[in-house]
Amino acid sequence: MKKFLFLTFFLFPLMMANAQVDLLFCTSMESLENCQESEATFPWVGNTTSLKVMVINKDSLKTDRVKFKLYIVKPNGTEDMFAELFLTTKQEWLYASKTIFFMQPGYYKVMAYNNKDELLTTGFVKLTP
């Protein structure tokens, strides 16, 4: 039993490294040059600002649906969920994207889940006035 726990402890990070899912924020999908990784900052434009959120896995998404949970992070660190969005995908897709409309400037957390409600990835984006 100790050997099993020992192997699990060391193999788990390797398995997780293979299952790396990235979250990118994009102003448009014309080119990946328009995309930034988590902790990105974008300018606030007008009454609403829209961004494309892209979920990428180099192997495949391995899910038929991606669920996004969106939170606004307040200055005191508390998070308020303001939206839950769904995106239909295919198991073999390498990436999928969804347009998200933000109604005010601020700091946001975006969490992506697969069809089994397992967390795929988390990202943060800041919209500055």
XYZ file of C-alpha atoms in Angstrom:
129
model
C 0.000 0.000 0.000
C 2.850 2.380 0.808
C 4.390 1.732 -2.629
C 1.079 2.582 -4.294
C 0.774 5.856 -2.391
C 4.405 6.676 -3.161
C 3.902 6.063 -6.905
C 0.634 7.992 -6.937
C 2.290 10.946 -5.239
C 5.021 11.128 -7.905
C 2.984 10.156 -10.963
C 0.065 12.520 -10.347
C 2.020 15.660 -11.383
C 3.149 13.886 -14.570
C -0.426 12.956 -15.440
C -1.553 16.519 -14.765
C 1.240 17.919 -16.964
C -0.044 15.799 -19.864
C -3.581 17.043 -19.322
C -2.609 20.722 -19.420
C -5.500 22.921 -20.476
C -4.846 26.584 -21.170
C -7.231 29.519 -21.073
C -6.589 32.493 -23.368
C -8.394 35.821 -23.613
C -8.652 37.284 -27.122
C -9.923 40.505 -28.653
C -10.698 38.580 -31.845
C -10.127 35.104 -33.271
C -8.463 36.259 -36.491
C -5.039 35.418 -35.098
C -3.558 34.024 -31.901
C -1.551 37.266 -31.782
C -4.780 38.861 -30.509
C -4.757 36.497 -27.518
C -3.154 36.742 -24.097
C -2.734 34.205 -21.334
C -4.250 34.422 -17.869
C -3.619 37.611 -15.880
C -4.179 39.586 -19.076
C -5.219 43.243 -19.061
C -7.497 44.771 -21.690
C -8.907 48.286 -22.066
C -12.540 48.929 -21.206
C -14.350 50.071 -24.357
C -17.802 51.624 -24.107
C -20.832 50.347 -22.223
C -19.796 46.695 -22.552
C -16.560 44.997 -23.493
C -16.521 41.615 -25.184
C -13.654 39.144 -25.176
C -13.271 35.702 -26.677
C -12.288 33.108 -24.098
C -10.417 30.187 -25.641
C -9.881 26.804 -23.974
C -6.954 24.902 -25.520
C -5.550 21.398 -24.970
C -2.725 20.138 -27.215
C -4.098 16.572 -27.082
C -7.852 17.263 -27.269
C -10.543 18.766 -25.084
C -11.980 15.305 -24.304
C -15.394 16.746 -23.483
C -18.707 17.385 -25.219
C -19.397 20.563 -23.246
C -17.446 23.305 -21.528
C -19.086 25.196 -18.695
C -17.701 28.624 -17.817
C -18.278 30.196 -14.416
C -17.536 33.909 -14.303
C -16.731 35.797 -11.121
C -15.995 39.436 -10.448
C -13.202 39.747 -7.881
C -13.740 42.669 -5.525
C -10.874 44.753 -4.103
C -11.203 42.936 -0.749
C -10.641 39.587 -2.533
C -14.192 38.252 -2.349
C -15.651 36.746 -5.517
C -19.226 37.103 -6.767
C -20.368 34.711 -9.482
C -22.317 36.659 -12.101
C -22.684 34.202 -14.979
C -22.604 30.551 -15.961
C -22.210 29.915 -19.691
C -22.129 26.706 -21.720
C -20.355 25.787 -24.933
C -21.017 22.600 -26.929
C -17.797 20.981 -28.153
C -16.531 17.713 -29.634
C -14.260 15.267 -27.809
C -11.513 15.523 -30.463
C -11.387 19.331 -30.692
C -8.099 20.940 -29.672
C -9.736 24.227 -28.728
C -13.063 25.987 -28.365
C -13.986 29.627 -27.825
C -16.877 31.603 -26.388
C -17.607 35.330 -26.507
C -18.159 36.837 -23.074
C -19.683 40.270 -22.516
C -18.467 42.198 -19.471
C -20.736 44.969 -18.164
C -18.218 46.941 -16.103
C -14.460 47.382 -15.721
C -12.829 45.233 -13.062
C -10.878 42.098 -12.240
C -12.526 38.821 -13.296
C -11.967 35.119 -12.677
C -13.086 32.598 -15.318
C -13.274 28.890 -14.482
C -13.824 26.234 -17.186
C -15.294 22.790 -16.431
C -15.827 19.679 -18.565
C -19.122 17.778 -18.964
C -18.420 15.900 -15.690
C -18.078 19.219 -13.794
C -14.333 18.627 -13.381
C -12.241 21.785 -13.415
C -10.286 22.147 -16.662
C -8.572 25.471 -16.032
C -8.859 28.869 -14.398
C -7.912 32.263 -15.752
C -7.987 35.894 -14.693
C -8.522 39.020 -16.762
C -8.548 42.699 -15.892
C -10.564 45.319 -17.776
C -9.232 48.817 -17.101
C -11.066 52.091 -17.753
